[in-house]
Short mmCIF file of C-alpha atoms and ligand atoms in Angstrom, two decimals:
data_model
loop_
_atom_site.label_atom_id
_atom_site.label_comp_id
_atom_site.label_asym_id
_atom_site.label_seq_id
_atom_site.Cartn_x
_atom_site.Cartn_y
_atom_site.Cartn_z
CA MET A 15 28.75 101.40 177.82
CA GLN A 16 25.64 103.03 176.37
CA ALA A 17 25.81 104.16 172.72
CA PHE A 18 25.47 107.87 173.39
CA LYS A 19 24.93 110.17 170.44
CA ILE A 20 25.81 113.84 170.70
CA TYR A 21 25.05 116.59 168.22
CA ASN A 22 28.27 118.23 167.17
CA THR A 23 27.93 121.87 166.10
CA LEU A 24 31.12 121.47 164.10
CA SER A 25 29.94 118.60 161.88
CA ARG A 26 26.25 119.60 162.18
CA GLU A 27 25.44 115.96 162.81
CA LYS A 28 24.63 113.64 165.64
CA GLU A 29 27.75 111.58 166.23
CA LEU A 30 28.42 108.50 168.30
CA PHE A 31 30.30 109.77 171.33
CA GLN A 32 33.82 108.39 171.38
CA PRO A 33 36.11 110.10 173.86
CA ILE A 34 39.79 110.47 173.16
CA ASN A 35 40.63 108.35 176.20
CA ALA A 36 38.27 105.35 176.43
CA LYS A 37 37.13 105.80 180.04
CA HIS A 38 37.87 109.45 180.71
CA VAL A 39 36.03 112.47 179.41
CA GLY A 40 37.22 116.06 179.46
CA MET A 41 34.51 118.68 179.22
CA TYR A 42 34.76 122.44 179.36
CA VAL A 43 31.81 124.80 179.73
CA CYS A 44 31.96 128.58 179.49
CA GLY A 45 30.86 129.86 182.85
CA PRO A 46 29.26 133.17 183.74
CA THR A 47 30.74 136.63 183.62
CA VAL A 48 30.33 137.56 187.24
CA TYR A 49 29.11 141.15 187.09
CA ASN A 50 25.43 140.59 187.87
CA ASN A 51 23.01 137.98 189.16
CA VAL A 52 22.41 135.00 186.91
CA HIS A 53 18.91 134.93 185.43
CA LEU A 54 16.76 131.94 184.61
CA GLY A 55 18.07 131.82 181.03
CA ASN A 56 21.63 131.34 182.27
CA VAL A 57 20.35 128.59 184.56
CA ARG A 58 18.96 126.71 181.56
CA THR A 59 22.36 126.57 179.90
CA PHE A 60 24.20 125.42 183.01
CA THR A 61 21.48 122.84 183.68
CA THR A 62 21.97 121.37 180.19
CA PHE A 63 25.63 120.74 180.90
CA ASP A 64 24.88 119.48 184.38
CA ILE A 65 22.69 116.83 182.73
CA LEU A 66 25.51 115.92 180.35
CA TYR A 67 27.97 115.65 183.25
CA ARG A 68 25.53 113.57 185.26
CA TYR A 69 24.66 111.26 182.38
CA LEU A 70 28.25 110.60 181.30
CA THR A 71 29.14 109.85 184.91
CA HIS A 72 26.08 107.62 185.26
CA ILE A 73 27.01 105.49 182.27
CA GLY A 74 30.49 104.92 183.62
CA TYR A 75 32.84 107.66 182.44
CA LYS A 76 35.23 109.48 184.70
CA VAL A 77 34.53 113.07 183.79
CA ARG A 78 36.75 116.05 184.41
CA TYR A 79 34.33 118.93 184.20
CA VAL A 80 35.90 122.38 183.95
CA ARG A 81 33.62 125.39 184.14
CA ASN A 82 35.28 128.76 184.35
CA ILE A 83 34.43 132.04 185.98
CA THR A 84 34.95 135.06 183.73
CA ASP A 85 36.22 137.78 186.00
CA VAL A 86 38.10 139.97 183.53
CA GLY A 87 38.25 140.73 179.83
CA HIS A 88 34.55 140.51 178.89
CA LEU A 89 33.82 144.02 177.69
CA VAL A 90 30.49 145.79 177.61
CA GLY A 91 29.05 145.11 174.16
CA ASP A 92 31.10 141.88 173.81
CA GLY A 93 33.59 143.57 171.46
CA ASP A 94 37.20 144.70 171.71
CA GLU A 95 36.64 148.28 172.79
CA GLY A 96 35.29 149.92 175.89
CA GLU A 97 34.77 149.14 179.54
CA ASP A 98 35.13 145.82 181.27
CA LYS A 99 31.72 144.60 182.49
CA ILE A 100 33.13 143.99 185.96
CA GLY A 101 35.18 147.19 186.02
CA LYS A 102 32.12 149.20 185.06
CA MET A 103 30.05 147.67 187.85
CA ALA A 104 32.87 148.27 190.34
CA LYS A 105 32.90 151.96 189.48
CA LEU A 106 29.13 152.18 189.68
CA GLU A 107 29.00 150.51 193.09
CA GLN A 108 32.26 152.08 194.29
CA LEU A 109 33.69 148.68 195.08
CA GLU A 110 36.86 146.81 194.21
CA PRO A 111 36.39 144.77 191.01
CA MET A 112 37.17 141.67 193.08
CA GLU A 113 34.31 142.53 195.44
CA ILE A 114 31.98 142.49 192.46
CA VAL A 115 33.49 139.20 191.32
CA GLN A 116 33.09 137.62 194.77
CA ARG A 117 29.52 138.82 195.22
CA TYR A 118 28.29 137.42 191.92
CA THR A 119 30.37 134.26 192.11
CA ASN A 120 28.68 133.57 195.44
CA ASP A 121 25.29 134.27 193.88
CA PHE A 122 26.07 131.93 190.99
CA HIS A 123 27.08 129.14 193.37
CA ASP A 124 23.96 129.62 195.48
CA VAL A 125 21.75 129.41 192.40
CA MET A 126 23.54 126.34 191.06
CA GLN A 127 22.97 124.63 194.38
CA GLN A 128 19.31 125.63 194.52
CA PHE A 129 18.75 124.11 191.10
CA ASN A 130 20.74 121.02 192.09
CA ASN A 131 23.48 121.55 189.50
CA LEU A 132 26.64 119.75 190.61
CA PRO A 133 29.83 121.74 191.10
CA PRO A 134 32.46 121.23 188.38
CA SER A 135 35.70 119.37 189.02
CA ILE A 136 37.69 122.54 188.43
CA GLU A 137 36.42 126.12 188.42
CA PRO A 138 39.28 128.28 187.14
CA THR A 139 39.14 132.06 186.88
CA ALA A 140 40.47 134.29 184.11
CA THR A 141 42.38 136.51 186.56
CA GLY A 142 44.06 133.39 187.95
CA HIS A 143 45.47 132.61 184.51
CA ILE A 144 47.00 135.87 183.31
CA VAL A 145 50.43 134.27 182.98
CA GLU A 146 49.07 131.53 180.70
CA GLN A 147 47.24 134.12 178.61
CA ILE A 148 50.38 136.21 178.16
CA GLU A 149 52.32 133.05 177.19
CA THR A 150 49.74 132.01 174.58
CA THR A 151 49.66 135.53 173.15
CA GLN A 152 53.46 135.47 172.83
CA LYS A 153 53.31 132.05 171.21
CA LEU A 154 50.84 133.30 168.61
CA ILE A 155 53.04 136.33 167.89
CA ASP A 156 56.08 134.03 167.49
CA LYS A 157 54.14 131.90 165.02
CA GLY A 158 53.21 134.94 162.97
CA LEU A 159 49.52 134.59 163.82
CA ALA A 160 49.27 137.71 165.98
CA TYR A 161 50.73 141.20 165.95
CA GLU A 162 51.21 144.05 168.36
CA SER A 163 49.61 147.36 167.58
CA ASN A 164 49.76 150.36 169.89
CA GLY A 165 50.19 148.25 173.05
CA SER A 166 47.44 145.80 172.12
CA VAL A 167 47.87 142.40 170.46
CA TYR A 168 45.45 141.11 167.81
CA PHE A 169 44.93 137.71 166.27
CA ASP A 170 45.66 137.82 162.55
CA ILE A 171 42.76 136.08 160.82
CA GLU A 172 44.26 136.34 157.35
CA ALA A 173 47.56 134.79 158.41
CA TYR A 174 45.63 132.02 160.20
CA ASN A 175 43.55 131.22 157.14
CA ARG A 176 46.60 131.31 154.87
CA GLY A 177 48.10 128.61 157.08
CA GLY A 178 45.05 126.38 156.67
CA GLY A 179 42.82 127.77 159.41
CA GLU A 180 39.15 127.93 158.61
CA TYR A 181 37.85 130.85 160.60
CA GLY A 182 34.05 130.69 160.47
CA LYS A 183 33.75 126.92 160.24
CA LEU A 184 32.01 126.47 163.58
CA SER A 185 29.37 129.12 163.15
CA GLY A 186 29.06 128.51 159.41
CA ARG A 187 29.88 132.11 158.66
CA ILE A 188 31.48 133.18 155.46
CA LEU A 189 34.40 135.53 155.76
CA GLU A 190 33.08 138.01 153.21
CA ASP A 191 29.74 138.30 155.01
CA LEU A 192 31.51 138.77 158.30
CA LEU A 193 33.60 141.53 156.79
CA THR A 194 30.59 143.51 155.66
CA GLU A 195 28.98 143.05 159.06
CA THR A 196 32.06 144.13 160.98
CA ARG A 197 33.38 146.94 158.79
CA ASP A 198 32.42 149.80 161.06
CA LEU A 199 33.23 148.11 164.31
CA ASP A 200 35.78 148.86 166.95
CA GLY A 201 39.54 148.84 166.98
CA VAL A 202 39.73 149.24 163.20
CA GLY A 203 42.51 151.79 163.41
CA GLU A 204 44.75 149.32 165.19
CA LYS A 205 43.71 146.18 163.35
CA ARG A 206 45.08 144.99 160.04
CA ASN A 207 41.74 143.42 159.28
CA PRO A 208 38.44 144.37 160.92
CA LEU A 209 37.81 140.70 161.76
CA ASP A 210 40.99 140.40 163.83
CA PHE A 211 40.20 140.10 167.51
CA ALA A 212 42.06 141.14 170.66
CA LEU A 213 44.28 138.72 172.55
CA TRP A 214 45.61 141.45 174.78
CA LYS A 215 44.35 145.00 175.19
CA LYS A 216 46.25 148.06 176.28
CA ALA A 217 44.58 149.50 179.38
CA ALA A 218 43.34 153.06 179.10
CA PRO A 219 44.35 155.20 182.11
CA GLU A 220 40.90 154.90 183.71
CA HIS A 221 40.75 151.11 183.24
CA LEU A 222 40.79 149.43 186.66
CA MET A 223 41.85 145.85 185.92
CA ARG A 224 45.39 145.77 184.51
CA TRP A 225 48.53 143.65 184.51
CA ASN A 226 52.09 144.10 183.30
CA SER A 227 52.93 142.36 180.05
CA PRO A 228 55.64 142.45 177.38
CA TRP A 229 53.37 144.94 175.56
CA GLY A 230 52.79 147.28 178.51
CA GLN A 231 49.98 147.39 181.03
CA GLY A 232 46.79 145.79 179.86
CA PHE A 233 44.34 142.96 180.21
CA PRO A 234 43.50 139.78 178.28
CA GLY A 235 40.90 139.56 175.51
CA TRP A 236 37.68 137.75 176.40
CA HIS A 237 38.16 134.67 174.18
CA LEU A 238 41.69 133.90 175.34
CA GLU A 239 40.89 132.80 178.88
CA CYS A 240 38.83 129.83 177.74
CA THR A 241 41.54 128.64 175.34
CA CYS A 242 44.17 128.80 178.08
CA MET A 243 42.13 127.27 180.87
CA SER A 244 40.54 124.49 178.81
CA THR A 245 43.83 123.28 177.35
CA LYS A 246 45.71 123.70 180.63
CA TYR A 247 43.36 121.31 182.45
CA LEU A 248 42.14 119.08 179.63
CA GLY A 249 44.96 119.00 177.08
CA ASP A 250 45.47 120.59 173.65
CA ASN A 251 42.75 118.38 172.22
CA PHE A 252 39.86 117.46 174.47
CA ASP A 253 36.41 115.91 174.18
CA ILE A 254 33.56 118.35 174.76
CA HIS A 255 33.25 122.11 174.80
CA GLY A 256 29.91 123.65 175.63
CA GLY A 257 28.15 126.91 176.16
CA GLY A 258 25.01 128.79 175.23
CA MET A 259 24.14 129.10 171.53
CA ASP A 260 25.00 132.80 171.60
CA LEU A 261 28.64 131.97 172.36
CA LYS A 262 29.14 130.12 169.07
CA PHE A 263 30.23 133.30 167.41
CA PRO A 264 32.55 135.02 167.99
CA HIS A 265 33.61 133.47 171.31
CA HIS A 266 33.97 129.83 170.31
CA GLU A 267 35.01 130.56 166.74
CA CYS A 268 37.89 132.59 168.18
CA GLU A 269 38.72 129.81 170.64
CA ILE A 270 39.20 127.37 167.77
CA ALA A 271 41.47 129.85 166.01
CA GLN A 272 43.55 130.50 169.13
CA GLY A 273 43.78 126.82 170.01
CA LYS A 274 44.63 125.56 166.55
CA GLY A 275 46.91 128.53 165.95
CA SER A 276 48.96 127.97 169.09
CA THR A 277 49.10 124.16 169.26
CA GLY A 278 48.53 123.10 165.64
CA VAL A 279 45.57 120.88 166.56
CA ASP A 280 41.86 121.51 166.70
CA PRO A 281 41.16 121.95 170.39
CA VAL A 282 37.75 120.30 170.61
CA ARG A 283 36.16 117.07 169.38
CA TYR A 284 32.51 117.82 170.12
CA TRP A 285 31.14 121.35 170.26
CA MET A 286 27.85 121.46 172.06
CA HIS A 287 25.50 124.45 172.23
CA SER A 288 22.46 124.85 174.36
CA ASN A 289 19.53 126.84 173.07
CA MET A 290 17.98 129.88 174.66
CA LEU A 291 15.24 130.33 177.17
CA THR A 292 12.87 132.79 175.57
CA VAL A 293 10.02 134.99 176.74
CA ASN A 294 7.34 135.52 174.11
CA GLY A 295 9.82 134.22 171.57
CA GLN A 296 12.55 136.65 172.55
CA LYS A 297 15.81 135.58 174.21
CA MET A 298 15.68 136.14 177.95
CA SER A 299 18.32 138.72 178.65
CA LYS A 300 18.97 141.35 181.21
CA SER A 301 19.53 144.02 178.59
CA LEU A 302 16.14 143.32 176.96
CA GLY A 303 14.43 143.73 180.34
CA ASN A 304 12.56 140.42 180.03
CA SER A 305 14.64 138.45 182.49
CA PHE A 306 13.94 137.46 186.04
CA LEU A 307 16.11 136.07 188.75
CA PRO A 308 15.77 132.66 190.36
CA ALA A 309 15.00 134.44 193.64
CA GLU A 310 12.09 136.24 191.95
CA LEU A 311 10.85 132.96 190.51
CA ILE A 312 10.93 131.29 193.91
CA ALA A 313 9.13 134.21 195.57
CA GLY A 314 6.71 134.70 192.65
CA ASN A 315 7.83 138.28 192.71
CA HIS A 316 7.93 139.55 189.12
CA PRO A 317 5.29 140.95 186.73
CA LEU A 318 5.81 137.96 184.41
CA LEU A 319 5.01 135.48 187.18
CA GLU A 320 1.45 134.57 188.16
CA GLN A 321 2.67 132.62 191.18
CA ALA A 322 5.81 131.32 192.87
CA TYR A 323 7.58 128.30 191.38
CA SER A 324 10.14 126.13 193.13
CA PRO A 325 13.60 125.45 191.67
CA MET A 326 12.73 121.80 191.01
CA THR A 327 9.57 122.83 189.16
CA ALA A 328 11.69 125.08 186.96
CA ARG A 329 14.28 122.34 186.47
CA PHE A 330 11.56 119.91 185.46
CA PHE A 331 10.17 122.53 183.07
CA MET A 332 13.59 122.89 181.43
CA LEU A 333 14.07 119.14 181.10
CA GLN A 334 10.79 118.72 179.31
CA SER A 335 12.33 120.07 176.16
CA GLN A 336 15.45 118.96 174.35
CA TYR A 337 18.35 121.35 174.95
CA ARG A 338 18.76 122.23 171.26
CA SER A 339 15.29 123.71 170.92
CA THR A 340 14.37 127.06 172.31
CA LEU A 341 12.22 126.91 175.40
CA ASP A 342 9.59 129.56 175.86
CA PHE A 343 8.70 130.63 179.35
CA SER A 344 5.02 130.60 180.23
CA ASN A 345 3.05 130.35 183.44
CA ASP A 346 0.88 127.61 181.94
CA ALA A 347 3.90 125.48 181.10
CA LEU A 348 5.37 126.02 184.55
CA LYS A 349 2.10 125.14 186.25
CA ALA A 350 1.94 121.92 184.24
CA SER A 351 5.55 121.22 185.22
CA GLN A 352 4.71 121.72 188.86
CA LYS A 353 2.08 118.98 188.58
CA GLY A 354 4.36 116.68 186.61
CA TYR A 355 7.25 117.15 188.99
CA LYS A 356 5.09 116.40 192.01
CA ARG A 357 3.66 113.26 190.42
CA MET A 358 7.13 112.03 189.64
CA ILE A 359 8.44 112.77 193.13
CA ASN A 360 5.47 111.12 194.78
CA GLY A 361 6.41 108.02 192.80
CA LEU A 362 9.95 108.36 194.10
CA ARG A 363 8.76 108.45 197.72
CA ILE A 364 6.58 105.39 197.14
CA ILE A 365 9.18 103.24 195.43
CA LYS A 366 11.90 104.12 197.95
CA LYS A 367 9.75 102.72 200.73
CA MET A 368 8.65 99.65 198.79
CA ASP A 369 10.40 96.28 198.94
CA TYR A 370 9.99 93.07 197.04
CA LEU A 371 7.44 90.83 198.72
CA PRO A 372 7.77 87.17 197.74
CA ASN A 373 4.54 85.25 197.24
CA PRO A 374 4.91 81.56 196.31
CA GLU A 375 1.33 81.48 195.10
CA GLN A 376 1.85 84.25 192.61
CA GLU A 377 3.29 83.49 189.21
CA ILE A 378 5.58 85.97 187.53
CA ASP A 379 3.92 87.77 184.65
CA PRO A 380 6.62 87.87 181.95
CA LYS A 381 4.73 90.57 180.05
CA GLN A 382 4.98 92.92 182.99
CA ALA A 383 8.69 92.29 183.42
CA GLU A 384 9.26 92.80 179.72
CA GLU A 385 7.35 96.09 179.72
CA ILE A 386 9.46 97.37 182.57
CA GLU A 387 12.70 96.46 180.84
CA LYS A 388 11.55 98.08 177.61
CA THR A 389 10.47 101.26 179.34
CA ILE A 390 13.76 101.53 181.20
CA GLN A 391 15.58 101.10 177.89
CA GLY A 392 13.33 103.90 176.60
CA CYS A 393 14.70 106.17 179.33
CA TYR A 394 18.23 105.41 178.16
CA ASP A 395 17.31 105.72 174.49
CA GLY A 396 16.09 109.25 175.22
CA MET A 397 19.33 110.22 176.94
CA ASN A 398 21.41 108.48 174.28
CA ASP A 399 19.67 110.49 171.58
CA ASP A 400 21.58 113.71 172.24
CA LEU A 401 20.15 114.10 175.75
CA ASN A 402 16.51 114.05 174.77
CA THR A 403 15.30 114.43 178.33
CA ALA A 404 11.71 114.88 177.13
CA VAL A 405 11.68 111.28 175.89
CA THR A 406 13.27 110.06 179.10
CA ILE A 407 10.62 111.83 181.16
CA ALA A 408 7.80 110.34 179.06
CA ASN A 409 9.23 106.87 179.76
CA LEU A 410 9.59 107.67 183.45
CA PHE A 411 5.89 108.50 183.53
CA ASN A 412 5.21 105.04 182.13
CA LEU A 413 7.31 103.51 184.90
CA LEU A 414 5.39 105.67 187.33
CA LYS A 415 2.15 104.03 186.19
CA LYS A 416 3.56 100.68 187.34
CA ILE A 417 4.69 102.17 190.64
CA ASN A 418 1.23 103.58 191.27
CA GLN A 419 -0.36 100.24 190.40
CA LEU A 420 1.89 98.58 192.96
CA TYR A 421 0.95 101.24 195.49
CA MET A 422 -2.77 100.72 194.88
CA ASN A 423 -2.39 96.93 195.03
CA GLN A 424 -3.52 96.61 191.42
CA LEU A 425 -0.22 94.88 190.77
CA SER A 426 2.03 92.96 193.14
CA THR A 427 5.81 92.93 193.32
CA ALA A 428 5.64 89.13 193.07
CA GLN A 429 3.87 89.48 189.72
CA LEU A 430 6.81 91.50 188.42
CA GLY A 431 9.33 89.08 189.84
CA GLU A 432 12.24 90.07 192.05
CA GLU A 433 14.57 90.96 189.22
CA ALA A 434 12.17 93.25 187.37
CA PHE A 435 10.97 94.87 190.59
CA ASN A 436 14.52 95.62 191.72
CA LEU A 437 15.37 96.96 188.29
CA LEU A 438 12.32 99.22 188.34
CA LYS A 439 13.24 100.54 191.77
CA LYS A 440 16.92 101.05 191.01
CA GLU A 441 16.46 102.70 187.63
CA TYR A 442 13.52 104.93 188.56
CA ILE A 443 15.49 106.33 191.48
CA ALA A 444 18.75 106.64 189.53
CA MET A 445 17.14 108.32 186.51
CA ILE A 446 15.35 110.91 188.61
CA GLU A 447 17.99 111.62 191.20
CA ASN A 448 21.33 110.94 189.52
CA VAL A 449 20.63 111.66 185.86
CA LEU A 450 17.92 114.32 185.85
CA GLY A 451 19.08 115.77 189.17
CA LEU A 452 15.55 116.13 190.55
CA LYS A 453 15.05 115.85 194.27
CA GLU A 454 12.36 116.09 196.87
CA GLU A 455 11.60 119.62 197.98
CA LEU A 456 10.32 119.97 201.46
CA ALA A 457 9.72 123.02 203.57
CA THR A 458 12.38 121.69 205.91
CA ASP A 459 12.94 124.89 207.77
CA VAL A 460 10.86 125.16 210.90
CA ALA A 461 10.11 128.81 210.21
CA SER A 462 8.05 128.11 207.10
CA MET A 463 6.22 125.26 208.84
CA ALA A 464 5.55 127.52 211.80
CA SER A 465 3.82 130.20 209.77
CA GLY A 466 1.48 127.57 208.31
CA MET A 467 0.76 126.14 211.73
CA LEU A 468 0.10 129.60 213.11
CA ALA A 469 -2.71 130.07 210.60
CA LEU A 470 -4.22 126.79 211.83
CA TYR A 471 -3.88 127.92 215.43
CA LYS A 472 -5.91 131.03 214.62
CA GLU A 473 -8.63 128.98 212.93
CA TYR A 474 -8.90 126.51 215.83
CA LYS A 475 -9.03 129.30 218.36
CA GLU A 476 -11.78 131.11 216.52
CA ALA A 477 -13.72 127.85 216.31
CA LYS A 478 -13.05 127.29 220.02
CA GLN A 479 -11.52 123.87 219.32
CA TYR A 480 -9.29 124.03 222.37
CA ASP A 481 -7.94 120.47 222.19
CA LYS A 482 -6.55 121.28 218.74
CA VAL A 483 -5.24 124.61 219.97
CA ASP A 484 -3.29 122.70 222.61
CA GLN A 485 -1.94 120.29 220.01
CA VAL A 486 -0.57 123.18 217.99
CA ARG A 487 1.03 124.69 221.10
CA THR A 488 2.68 121.32 221.79
CA TYR A 489 4.01 121.21 218.24
CA PHE A 490 5.60 124.64 218.65
CA LYS A 491 7.11 123.68 221.98
CA ALA A 492 8.58 120.51 220.55
CA ASN A 493 10.38 122.70 218.00
CA GLY A 494 11.71 125.13 220.60
CA LEU A 495 9.12 127.79 219.72
CA VAL A 496 6.28 129.50 221.52
CA ILE A 497 3.07 131.09 220.29
CA LYS A 498 2.67 134.69 221.29
CA ASP A 499 -0.98 135.56 221.75
CA MET A 500 -0.97 139.31 221.98
CA LYS A 501 -3.52 142.06 221.76
CA THR A 502 -1.83 143.19 218.58
CA GLY A 503 -2.15 139.78 217.00
CA ILE A 504 -0.63 136.34 216.96
CA ASP A 505 2.99 135.54 216.25
CA TRP A 506 5.55 132.95 217.13
CA ALA A 507 8.95 133.38 218.75
CA TYR A 508 11.89 131.25 219.81
CA GLU A 509 11.34 129.91 223.31
CA GLU A 510 13.70 131.80 225.60
P1 AMP B 607 26.83 135.36 180.28
O1 AMP B 607 27.22 135.46 181.72
O2 AMP B 607 25.91 136.41 179.83
O3 AMP B 607 28.04 135.20 179.41
O4 AMP B 607 25.99 134.01 180.13
C1 AMP B 607 26.34 132.81 180.73
C2 AMP B 607 25.79 131.67 179.92
O5 AMP B 607 24.37 131.75 179.86
C3 AMP B 607 26.28 131.64 178.48
O6 AMP B 607 26.58 130.30 178.13
C4 AMP B 607 25.10 132.15 177.68
O7 AMP B 607 25.06 131.61 176.40
C5 AMP B 607 23.95 131.63 178.51
N1 AMP B 607 22.70 132.39 178.31
C6 AMP B 607 22.51 133.73 178.31
N2 AMP B 607 21.21 134.05 178.08
C7 AMP B 607 20.55 132.88 177.96
C8 AMP B 607 19.18 132.51 177.71
N3 AMP B 607 18.22 133.42 177.57
N4 AMP B 607 18.88 131.19 177.63
C9 AMP B 607 19.84 130.24 177.78
N5 AMP B 607 21.13 130.53 178.01
C10 AMP B 607 21.50 131.81 178.10
ZN1 ZN B 608 34.32 130.81 177.17
#
């Protein structure tokens, strides 16, 4: 097994990854709140954890990857008061909340697929776990760590800390500072301490999403779903919990409190946080108006975009920085990524088609074989160093040099020797496809090919190159299409 080091937000150190159960890894990632389309910033975070999932699987672990869908409880403003994000959208669009949930869950899945992020092993929803959330709330009340107030239930931070809890330890926040920051915030009238957070909220009459509970009709607090779903599927103490940096506080801090409060053990071994995608140094976010959607990126249809970029170009762009640093969007960086991605994929096409060719007259060059082995180890060293994909990519470019030399006959497979050649082929393909999740992007749909060919047809016709014109017609026919040469212009149609 590779010696994989992971930065743990809790210890603030890179630690050697040692799962609780030698071969199995449990990882939980906070999924999206499905009330709008995911933007490119969200994609960065989910891509980070996709890489983690892929890499752990690649080095031999059996990973249970749980990524939830937040479909209730996340309130506008991220606090304990006000409208549910989904409920608000449902009212605005005059739809059922579950129609909103379905629409944006579908969008999320489509985007994940476009960017080649693998589906998780389990994708639980908050509304599917209301019973568990009520049970955990009751458990915390029974333990004296939560109290009911006017139909809502709050987590009692002071009681938790008195019992040895260290609220603030994940985010490194000091209780006193938090108190001054939070003094004027919501729910103060009902809370014993302004820092207490909602486990269960009483539903106001106009609130759409509501369930019966021992405390009356209401809905679960945002942080509770992740505690219930992670421990239900991964156990009271599991390996990795991830999410975007902005979830560290209060979301994950509250999760630790809920988990430790209800089970007595710290829920998570390694806390992992992915940094933000920024635009001109500012976090990409819908509310700041500096976000764009994957669909806009792919169509090049946004004022921030000078051209269209493919999902794999954007994925490559994201992987060129380590996940713990911020990544600033820029057209220049994306254009450079487009080039880099294409170079790397061209290498993939070459090596896939290439086989070892024995040549008894050619001696093996041990230096070449050694260089290949070292460079492959460099790819792993990058991944092992807290998923430093930038280092891995730099090493892959060095492997690519060898592949291109083979392609140009400046180097022969016999010179590398069978073992080194096979290693080069296997690892180059595996690193790109399995670990980094990059794949070939082709305009596979006939429609996009056809529009390109139609432009050619026009050119040939104008130049009176009738043999070529016929060739294009034959191409269309072979694909079940016909060219329509009309007075109004040229178009193609399905052959009837
Ligand atoms: P949300 O649906 O807003 O809760 O976000 C889903 C995930 O995307 C969370 O893990 C956020 O931390 C993450 N996220 C939001 N904005 C960005 C951004 N600009 N860059 C990277 N991740 C982000
Ligand atoms: Zn969460």
